[in-house]
Coordinates of C-alpha atoms in Angstrom, one line a residue:
M236 CA -14.3 21.9 -47.7
I237 CA -15.8 24.0 -45.7
R238 CA -16.0 20.9 -42.9
R239 CA -11.9 20.0 -43.3
V240 CA -11.6 23.6 -42.1
F241 CA -13.3 23.4 -39.4
V242 CA -11.8 19.0 -37.7
L243 CA -7.8 21.1 -39.3
I244 CA -9.0 24.5 -36.2
T245 CA -10.6 22.3 -33.9
L246 CA -7.5 20.1 -33.9
M247 CA -4.9 22.2 -33.7
C248 CA -6.8 24.6 -31.0
Y249 CA -6.6 20.9 -28.7
I250 CA -2.8 20.8 -29.7
A251 CA -3.0 24.8 -28.5
I252 CA -4.3 23.7 -25.0
G253 CA -2.1 20.6 -24.3
Y254 CA -5.1 18.4 -24.0
S255 CA -8.5 16.8 -25.4
Q256 CA -11.4 16.5 -23.6
D257 CA -12.1 12.8 -24.9
K258 CA -9.6 11.8 -22.7
P259 CA -10.4 9.9 -19.6
N260 CA -10.3 11.2 -16.0
M261 CA -9.0 8.7 -13.0
I262 CA -10.6 8.9 -9.4
F263 CA -8.9 7.1 -6.9
F264 CA -9.8 7.0 -3.3
L265 CA -7.4 5.3 -0.7
A266 CA -8.5 4.2 3.4
D267 CA -6.1 4.0 5.7
D268 CA -5.6 0.1 7.4
Q269 CA -8.3 -2.0 6.2
N270 CA -8.0 -5.4 6.3
I271 CA -9.9 -6.8 3.0
Q272 CA -11.9 -9.4 5.2
D273 CA -13.9 -6.9 7.2
Y274 CA -16.5 -5.3 3.9
G275 CA -18.8 -6.8 2.9
C276 CA -17.6 -7.7 -1.3
Y277 CA -15.4 -9.5 0.1
G278 CA -17.1 -11.6 1.8
N279 CA -18.1 -10.1 5.0
D280 CA -21.7 -10.3 6.5
K281 CA -20.9 -8.7 9.8
V282 CA -19.6 -4.7 8.9
K283 CA -21.5 -1.9 7.7
T284 CA -20.1 -0.5 3.4
P285 CA -22.2 0.7 1.6
A286 CA -20.7 2.4 -0.5
V287 CA -17.9 0.1 -1.5
D288 CA -20.3 -2.6 -2.2
R289 CA -22.3 -0.4 -3.9
L290 CA -18.5 0.6 -6.5
A291 CA -18.1 -3.3 -6.9
K292 CA -22.2 -4.1 -8.0
E293 CA -21.6 -1.5 -10.3
G294 CA -18.1 -2.2 -11.1
M295 CA -14.7 -4.8 -11.3
L296 CA -13.7 -6.4 -7.9
F297 CA -10.0 -7.7 -8.0
N298 CA -9.2 -10.5 -5.5
N299 CA -5.4 -11.3 -6.2
A300 CA -4.6 -7.4 -5.2
F301 CA -1.6 -6.3 -3.7
T302 CA 1.3 -3.6 -2.2
A303 CA 4.7 -4.5 -1.0
Q304 CA 4.8 -2.7 1.9
A305 CA 2.0 -2.9 4.9
I306 CA 3.0 0.5 6.2
C307 CA 1.5 3.9 5.7
A308 CA 4.4 6.0 3.5
P309 CA 6.0 2.8 1.5
S310 CA 2.4 1.9 -0.1
R311 CA 1.9 5.3 -1.3
S312 CA 4.9 5.6 -2.3
Q313 CA 4.1 3.4 -4.9
L314 CA 0.9 4.5 -5.9
F315 CA 2.5 8.0 -7.3
T316 CA 5.8 6.2 -8.4
G317 CA 5.4 3.2 -9.5
D318 CA 8.1 1.7 -8.3
Y319 CA 8.5 -0.5 -5.4
P320 CA 9.3 0.5 -1.6
L321 CA 13.1 -0.3 -2.5
K322 CA 13.9 1.5 -5.9
N323 CA 11.4 4.8 -4.8
G324 CA 13.5 4.7 -1.9
C325 CA 10.7 5.4 0.8
F326 CA 10.9 1.4 2.1
M327 CA 10.7 2.7 5.5
N328 CA 7.6 4.4 7.2
H329 CA 8.0 8.9 7.6
T330 CA 10.6 9.1 5.1
N331 CA 11.8 10.6 2.3
T332 CA 11.2 8.7 -2.1
K333 CA 15.5 9.2 -3.6
P334 CA 15.0 13.4 -5.4
S335 CA 15.5 11.4 -8.8
I336 CA 12.5 10.0 -9.5
K337 CA 9.4 11.0 -11.7
S338 CA 6.0 10.6 -9.8
I339 CA 2.6 11.1 -10.9
T340 CA 3.0 14.5 -10.7
A341 CA 5.7 14.6 -12.7
R342 CA 5.5 11.6 -15.8
L343 CA 0.3 13.0 -16.3
G344 CA 1.6 16.1 -16.2
D345 CA 3.4 15.7 -18.9
L346 CA 0.3 14.1 -21.1
G347 CA -1.5 17.5 -19.8
Y348 CA -3.3 15.9 -17.1
E349 CA -3.8 18.3 -13.5
V350 CA -3.1 15.8 -10.4
V351 CA -4.5 16.9 -7.4
L352 CA -4.4 15.0 -4.0
A353 CA -7.5 15.8 -1.3
G354 CA -6.9 15.2 2.3
K355 CA -3.8 12.5 3.9
S356 CA -0.4 13.2 2.1
H357 CA 2.3 11.3 3.9
V358 CA 5.0 11.6 0.5
K359 CA 7.7 13.1 0.7
P360 CA 9.3 15.8 -0.7
S361 CA 7.3 18.3 -2.6
S362 CA 9.7 18.3 -5.6
V363 CA 9.1 14.8 -6.3
Y364 CA 5.1 14.9 -5.5
N365 CA 4.5 18.0 -6.7
W366 CA 1.0 18.2 -7.4
N367 CA -1.2 20.2 -9.2
K368 CA -3.9 21.0 -6.1
E369 CA -3.6 19.7 -3.1
W370 CA -6.0 19.7 0.3
E371 CA -5.6 18.8 3.2
P372 CA -8.3 17.1 6.0
V373 CA -10.2 18.6 7.9
E374 CA -10.9 18.5 11.7
L375 CA -14.1 18.4 12.6
E376 CA -15.6 17.8 15.4
G377 CA -17.1 15.1 17.0
K378 CA -14.8 13.2 14.5
P379 CA -12.1 11.2 16.0
R380 CA -10.5 11.0 12.9
A381 CA -10.4 14.0 10.7
Y382 CA -12.2 14.1 7.2
I383 CA -11.8 14.1 3.8
P384 CA -12.2 17.9 2.2
L385 CA -15.6 17.3 0.9
D386 CA -15.8 20.8 0.1
S387 CA -12.5 21.1 -2.0
I388 CA -13.8 18.2 -3.7
E389 CA -16.6 19.4 -4.7
A390 CA -15.9 22.9 -5.7
Y391 CA -13.0 21.2 -8.5
L392 CA -15.3 18.6 -10.4
K393 CA -18.3 20.6 -10.9
N394 CA -15.7 23.4 -11.8
T395 CA -12.6 22.1 -14.3
K396 CA -11.8 22.4 -17.8
K397 CA -9.3 20.0 -18.3
P398 CA -8.4 16.8 -17.6
F399 CA -7.5 14.8 -14.1
C400 CA -6.0 12.8 -12.0
M401 CA -7.0 12.7 -8.4
F402 CA -6.1 11.1 -4.9
I403 CA -9.0 11.1 -2.5
A404 CA -6.8 9.9 0.8
S405 CA -8.9 9.0 4.4
K406 CA -7.7 9.1 7.4
Y407 CA -10.7 6.3 8.1
P408 CA -10.4 3.6 9.4
H409 CA -7.4 3.7 10.7
A410 CA -7.2 4.6 14.6
K411 CA -8.7 6.5 17.5
Y412 CA -11.2 4.6 16.6
Y413 CA -15.6 5.8 18.1
D414 CA -15.5 5.6 21.4
V415 CA -19.0 2.6 21.4
P416 CA -19.7 -0.5 23.9
A417 CA -18.3 -3.8 22.6
A418 CA -21.1 -5.9 20.8
S419 CA -20.4 -9.7 21.7
A420 CA -19.0 -11.9 19.4
D421 CA -21.0 -13.3 17.8
D422 CA -21.5 -9.6 15.8
Y423 CA -17.7 -9.6 14.3
A424 CA -15.8 -11.8 11.9
F425 CA -12.9 -13.4 13.5
F426 CA -9.9 -15.1 11.5
P427 CA -6.8 -17.4 11.9
Y428 CA -4.6 -15.0 12.7
D429 CA -7.3 -13.7 15.8
E430 CA -9.8 -16.8 16.4
N431 CA -7.8 -16.3 19.2
Q432 CA -9.6 -12.7 20.2
K433 CA -12.8 -14.0 20.4
N434 CA -13.2 -13.4 24.2
N435 CA -10.8 -10.2 24.5
K436 CA -13.4 -7.9 25.7
D437 CA -10.2 -5.1 25.0
Y438 CA -9.8 -6.5 21.8
L439 CA -13.1 -6.3 21.6
K440 CA -14.3 -2.7 22.3
R441 CA -11.6 -2.3 19.4
V442 CA -13.3 -3.7 17.3
A443 CA -16.5 -2.1 17.4
G444 CA -14.7 1.2 16.5
Y445 CA -12.7 -0.3 14.3
Y446 CA -16.7 -1.1 13.1
R447 CA -17.4 1.1 13.8
N448 CA -15.0 3.8 11.4
I449 CA -15.2 1.8 8.9
L450 CA -18.6 2.7 7.8
E451 CA -17.8 6.5 9.0
D452 CA -15.4 5.7 5.4
N453 CA -18.1 4.5 3.7
I454 CA -20.4 8.5 4.8
Q455 CA -17.4 10.1 3.4
L456 CA -17.0 7.6 0.0
A457 CA -20.8 7.7 -0.7
S458 CA -20.4 11.5 -0.2
V459 CA -17.7 12.0 -3.1
L460 CA -19.8 9.6 -4.8
D461 CA -23.2 11.7 -5.6
M462 CA -20.5 14.6 -6.7
V463 CA -18.4 11.8 -9.4
D464 CA -21.7 11.3 -11.1
K465 CA -23.9 15.1 -10.1
Y466 CA -20.7 16.7 -12.0
L467 CA -18.8 13.8 -14.1
N468 CA -19.3 11.7 -17.0
D469 CA -19.5 8.3 -17.8
N470 CA -15.3 8.7 -18.9
T471 CA -14.2 8.6 -15.5
L472 CA -12.1 5.2 -13.7
F473 CA -12.7 5.7 -10.3
I474 CA -11.1 3.0 -8.0
Y475 CA -11.5 2.4 -4.6
S476 CA -8.6 0.5 -1.8
A477 CA -7.1 0.6 1.2
D478 CA -3.3 1.2 1.8
H479 CA -2.6 -2.3 4.0
G480 CA -4.4 -4.5 6.4
V481 CA -4.7 -3.2 9.6
N482 CA -4.4 -7.7 11.6
G483 CA -1.1 -7.0 9.2
K484 CA 0.4 -3.6 9.4
F485 CA 4.2 -4.5 8.8
T486 CA 4.3 -7.6 7.9
V487 CA 4.5 -9.2 4.6
Y488 CA 2.5 -12.2 5.7
D489 CA -1.3 -11.0 3.0
R490 CA -3.4 -10.0 5.6
G491 CA -0.9 -6.7 5.3
L492 CA 0.0 -6.8 2.2
N493 CA -3.4 -8.1 0.1
V494 CA -5.4 -5.0 -0.4
P495 CA -9.5 -4.2 -1.3
F496 CA -9.1 -3.2 -4.5
V497 CA -12.8 -1.7 -6.7
A498 CA -12.7 0.1 -10.1
R499 CA -15.4 1.6 -12.3
W500 CA -15.2 3.2 -15.1
P501 CA -18.9 3.1 -17.2
K502 CA -19.4 1.9 -20.3
V503 CA -15.9 0.2 -20.4
I504 CA -15.7 -1.9 -17.3
N505 CA -18.1 -5.0 -17.5
A506 CA -21.2 -4.1 -13.6
G507 CA -20.7 -7.4 -11.4
T508 CA -17.8 -8.6 -12.1
Q509 CA -14.4 -9.7 -10.8
S510 CA -10.5 -10.5 -11.6
D511 CA -8.0 -12.6 -10.1
A512 CA -5.4 -11.5 -11.9
L513 CA -2.1 -10.3 -10.2
I514 CA -1.3 -7.0 -9.9
H515 CA -0.1 -4.5 -7.5
Y516 CA 0.1 -1.3 -6.3
T517 CA 2.9 -0.4 -9.1
D518 CA 0.5 -1.2 -11.9
V519 CA -1.1 2.0 -11.3
L520 CA 0.9 4.7 -11.7
P521 CA 1.7 2.5 -15.7
T522 CA -2.2 2.2 -16.1
F523 CA -2.7 5.4 -15.8
I524 CA -0.4 7.1 -17.9
E525 CA -1.6 4.1 -20.6
M526 CA -5.7 5.9 -20.6
A527 CA -3.9 9.2 -20.8
G528 CA -2.6 7.9 -23.9
G529 CA 0.7 7.5 -23.2
K530 CA 3.6 5.4 -23.8
V531 CA 4.5 3.7 -20.7
A532 CA 9.0 4.4 -19.3
K533 CA 10.3 0.9 -19.5
D534 CA 12.6 2.1 -15.8
I535 CA 9.0 1.9 -14.2
D536 CA 8.4 -1.5 -11.8
G537 CA 4.8 -1.7 -12.7
T538 CA 2.6 -3.1 -15.9
S539 CA -0.2 -1.0 -16.9
F540 CA -3.6 -3.6 -16.1
L541 CA -5.4 -1.5 -18.8
K542 CA -6.7 -4.8 -20.6
I543 CA -8.0 -6.5 -17.9
L544 CA -10.7 -3.9 -17.1
K545 CA -11.4 -3.5 -20.1
G546 CA -12.6 -7.7 -19.8
S547 CA -8.9 -9.4 -20.4
E548 CA -8.2 -12.9 -18.5
K549 CA -4.6 -12.8 -19.6
E550 CA -2.1 -11.5 -16.3
I551 CA -0.1 -9.3 -16.3
N552 CA 2.4 -10.3 -13.0
K553 CA 4.0 -13.6 -12.9
Y554 CA 5.2 -12.3 -9.4
V555 CA 4.2 -9.7 -6.3
Y556 CA 7.0 -8.5 -4.0
G557 CA 7.0 -7.6 -1.4
V558 CA 8.7 -5.3 1.9
R559 CA 8.8 -4.9 5.8
T560 CA 11.4 -2.7 7.0
S561 CA 10.6 -2.8 11.2
Q562 CA 12.9 0.8 11.4
N563 CA 12.2 3.4 11.9
I564 CA 8.6 3.0 13.3
L565 CA 7.7 3.4 17.0
A566 CA 8.5 0.0 18.0
A567 CA 11.8 0.4 15.9
S568 CA 14.3 -2.7 16.1
V569 CA 16.3 -4.6 13.1
S570 CA 14.1 -7.4 11.2
P571 CA 14.0 -7.3 7.9
S572 CA 12.0 -9.7 5.4
R573 CA 11.0 -10.1 1.6
M574 CA 8.9 -11.6 0.4
I575 CA 8.1 -13.6 -3.2
R576 CA 4.4 -14.5 -3.9
S577 CA 3.1 -15.8 -7.1
K578 CA -0.9 -16.3 -7.7
K579 CA 0.3 -19.9 -5.5
Y580 CA 3.1 -20.4 -3.9
K581 CA 4.3 -17.9 -1.6
Y582 CA 7.7 -18.2 -0.3
I583 CA 9.4 -15.3 3.0
R584 CA 12.6 -14.7 4.1
N585 CA 13.2 -13.2 7.7
F586 CA 17.2 -12.5 7.4
N587 CA 17.1 -11.6 11.2
S588 CA 15.4 -14.4 12.1
V589 CA 16.5 -15.9 15.7
E590 CA 18.4 -19.0 13.5
V591 CA 20.1 -16.6 11.5
M592 CA 21.3 -13.8 13.9
E593 CA 24.4 -15.1 14.8
Q594 CA 25.9 -15.3 10.8
N595 CA 24.2 -11.7 10.9
F596 CA 27.2 -10.5 14.1
G597 CA 30.0 -8.2 13.0
D598 CA 33.0 -6.2 14.6
N599 CA 31.0 -3.8 17.0
D600 CA 29.4 -5.4 19.6
T601 CA 27.3 -2.3 20.1
V602 CA 25.7 -2.6 16.7
N603 CA 25.9 -6.8 17.4
A604 CA 23.6 -6.0 20.2
F605 CA 20.9 -4.1 18.1
I606 CA 20.9 -6.8 16.1
K607 CA 20.1 -9.5 19.0
I608 CA 18.0 -7.7 20.4
G609 CA 15.7 -6.9 16.8
A610 CA 16.5 -10.9 16.4
L611 CA 14.0 -11.7 19.8
K612 CA 11.8 -9.8 19.7
H613 CA 10.8 -11.1 17.1
K614 CA 11.5 -14.5 18.6
D615 CA 8.9 -16.9 16.8
L616 CA 9.7 -15.5 13.2
P617 CA 11.5 -18.6 11.1
F618 CA 14.0 -17.7 9.1
E619 CA 12.6 -19.0 6.4
E620 CA 8.1 -19.3 4.9
L621 CA 6.4 -21.1 2.6
Y622 CA 2.6 -21.0 1.8
D623 CA 1.0 -22.6 -0.6
M624 CA -1.6 -19.2 -1.0
K625 CA -3.6 -21.5 -2.6
A626 CA -4.3 -24.3 0.2
D627 CA -4.1 -21.3 2.8
P628 CA -4.9 -18.2 2.1
F629 CA -3.9 -17.4 6.1
E630 CA -0.5 -18.8 5.9
Q631 CA -0.5 -21.1 8.3
N632 CA 1.4 -24.1 7.0
N633 CA 4.1 -23.4 7.3
L634 CA 6.2 -25.6 4.3
A635 CA 9.6 -24.4 3.7
K636 CA 11.4 -27.5 6.0
N637 CA 9.2 -30.1 3.7
S638 CA 11.4 -31.6 1.2
E639 CA 8.0 -32.4 -1.1
Y640 CA 8.2 -28.7 -2.4
K641 CA 12.8 -27.6 -2.2
K642 CA 12.5 -27.5 -6.1
I643 CA 9.3 -24.4 -5.6
K644 CA 11.5 -23.3 -2.5
D645 CA 14.5 -23.4 -5.0
K646 CA 13.2 -20.8 -7.1
L647 CA 11.2 -18.0 -5.7
V648 CA 14.5 -17.8 -3.2
S649 CA 16.1 -17.7 -6.9
D650 CA 13.5 -15.6 -8.6
L651 CA 13.1 -13.6 -4.8
F652 CA 17.2 -12.8 -5.8
I653 CA 17.2 -10.9 -9.0
W654 CA 14.7 -9.5 -7.9
M655 CA 16.9 -7.3 -5.0
K656 CA 19.7 -7.0 -6.1
K657 CA 17.2 -5.3 -9.5
Q658 CA 16.5 -3.0 -6.7
G659 CA 19.1 -2.1 -5.3
D660 CA 18.5 -3.8 -1.8
V661 CA 20.5 -3.2 1.1
L662 CA 20.1 -6.8 1.6
D663 CA 21.8 -9.4 0.3
D664 CA 23.0 -13.2 1.9
T665 CA 26.1 -12.2 2.6
P666 CA 27.5 -13.4 6.3
G667 CA 27.1 -9.7 8.2
N668 CA 25.5 -7.9 6.2
M669 CA 22.9 -6.7 8.6
P670 CA 22.6 -2.8 8.9
L671 CA 21.4 -0.7 10.8
I672 CA 19.4 2.2 9.0
Y673 CA 20.2 5.8 10.0
P674 CA 17.1 7.1 11.3
G675 CA 17.9 10.9 12.4
K676 CA 16.2 11.8 15.1
R677 CA 13.3 10.4 15.9
F678 CA 12.6 6.1 16.2
R679 CA 16.0 5.8 17.0
L680 CA 16.4 1.4 18.1
D681 CA 19.5 3.2 20.7
Q682 CA 17.0 5.9 22.9
Q683 CA 14.0 4.1 25.1
N684 CA 10.1 5.2 24.8
K685 CA 6.3 3.5 25.3
Y686 CA 7.4 0.7 22.5
I687 CA 11.2 0.4 22.8
H688 CA 13.0 -1.2 25.6
I689 CA 16.5 -1.9 26.6
P690 CA 19.7 -2.7 28.6
D691 CA 20.0 1.6 30.4
S692 CA 23.3 0.1 29.1
L693 CA 22.5 0.5 25.8
V694 CA 21.4 3.8 25.7
N695 CA 22.5 6.6 23.1
T696 CA 25.8 4.3 22.8
L697 CA 25.5 3.8 19.0
K698 CA 26.9 6.4 16.8
K699 CA 26.3 7.7 14.1
E700 CA 29.7 5.4 12.0
D701 CA 26.9 2.3 13.3
Y702 CA 25.0 3.1 11.0
L703 CA 24.0 2.8 6.7
I704 CA 23.5 6.1 5.7
L705 CA 21.5 7.2 3.1
D706 CA 22.5 10.6 1.8
Y707 CA 18.6 11.2 0.4
L708 CA 17.5 11.0 3.4

């Protein structure tokens, strides 16, 4: 009888304080601008990534993890909302998520978790991303980039009493890079997309600085792992990833969208394992919700991969999708793309390719001029691209016009447009629908800068009514 009373009192206490100490903690370490090919654990023996390699030995390495957009804010918005950029609203860099979106801060907060951001943010508004605690990056003398706030992270891990989810967002290895001398080309790894740069001295120096920044990021990661092992128990899921690849930035090629993804969870994840399952950044929030004991809302795009972490080989996604929006960046242009990818095939549509540019013209000659500039800026992009990702992982052989693949291509096109409609995409197949999206005061198409070169006659010619205006930006 006494034992039953004790159990009942304990249970009532847990209910009263709103959480159970048995709930797992989640830590997600996010690097910035690093190719999946540039890790020891992913096969590159030229680069030093000791901390990530350690995680891979202690946990599970994913080979087919993806973000939908190879650019900073849109990539991060997916992690924090479980929704693709088109749906959550942040499909252009430096822009807001829709205020109606419920992010991880609210969804895990409802389940008794503290949700913390340590380091780089790049997402807004604060009404959507209402962190329980947030610490800015820390400037350190002699470092090309600010550091993650290690002291704040350690104090939190040492003293926290509640279950928590912490995103540690590094500014490395993103440029500015260390100023270090270049070695010979033999000291770096090259791939089909940059093989022609081996004799480019400027490129080699850039790679030297990039590799050095990668090592600096691993130094930070190693410090965090030491803290986790010192202060937390085994019931902590630790995930490492990078927001997108630097060599595929602003594109929908795998070198931009296929991200490194390594997970460690002692006593749950078998050490030294790999998964070829197709997972996506939108799947992270549903996974965390399921881990926290919650029910994943039907309006979230992603799907939990918790069962994969526990050893299941069953796929959770038939496709992953990609978005390219070149407006609202420093080198802004009208050149949008969309992508659909299975484990074997990948289809890309470049909506303002030179091949179809004139079909995008409307009645406004000024708008048409900027549509033409966008198409010509990327004049080598075909309207359609189709790749066999098993046979051609670096997307060198475009099969879109090969009649043997017509049935496969048609199916992917159909499924892509179904997805785009569900996402509320601003693009469709309607002739003349090539919107110029209103950027506010920044990154205007009709302003000259060192990245945008337009005829003087087009400077300051766009009026507000020439744009598609998204009311939440």
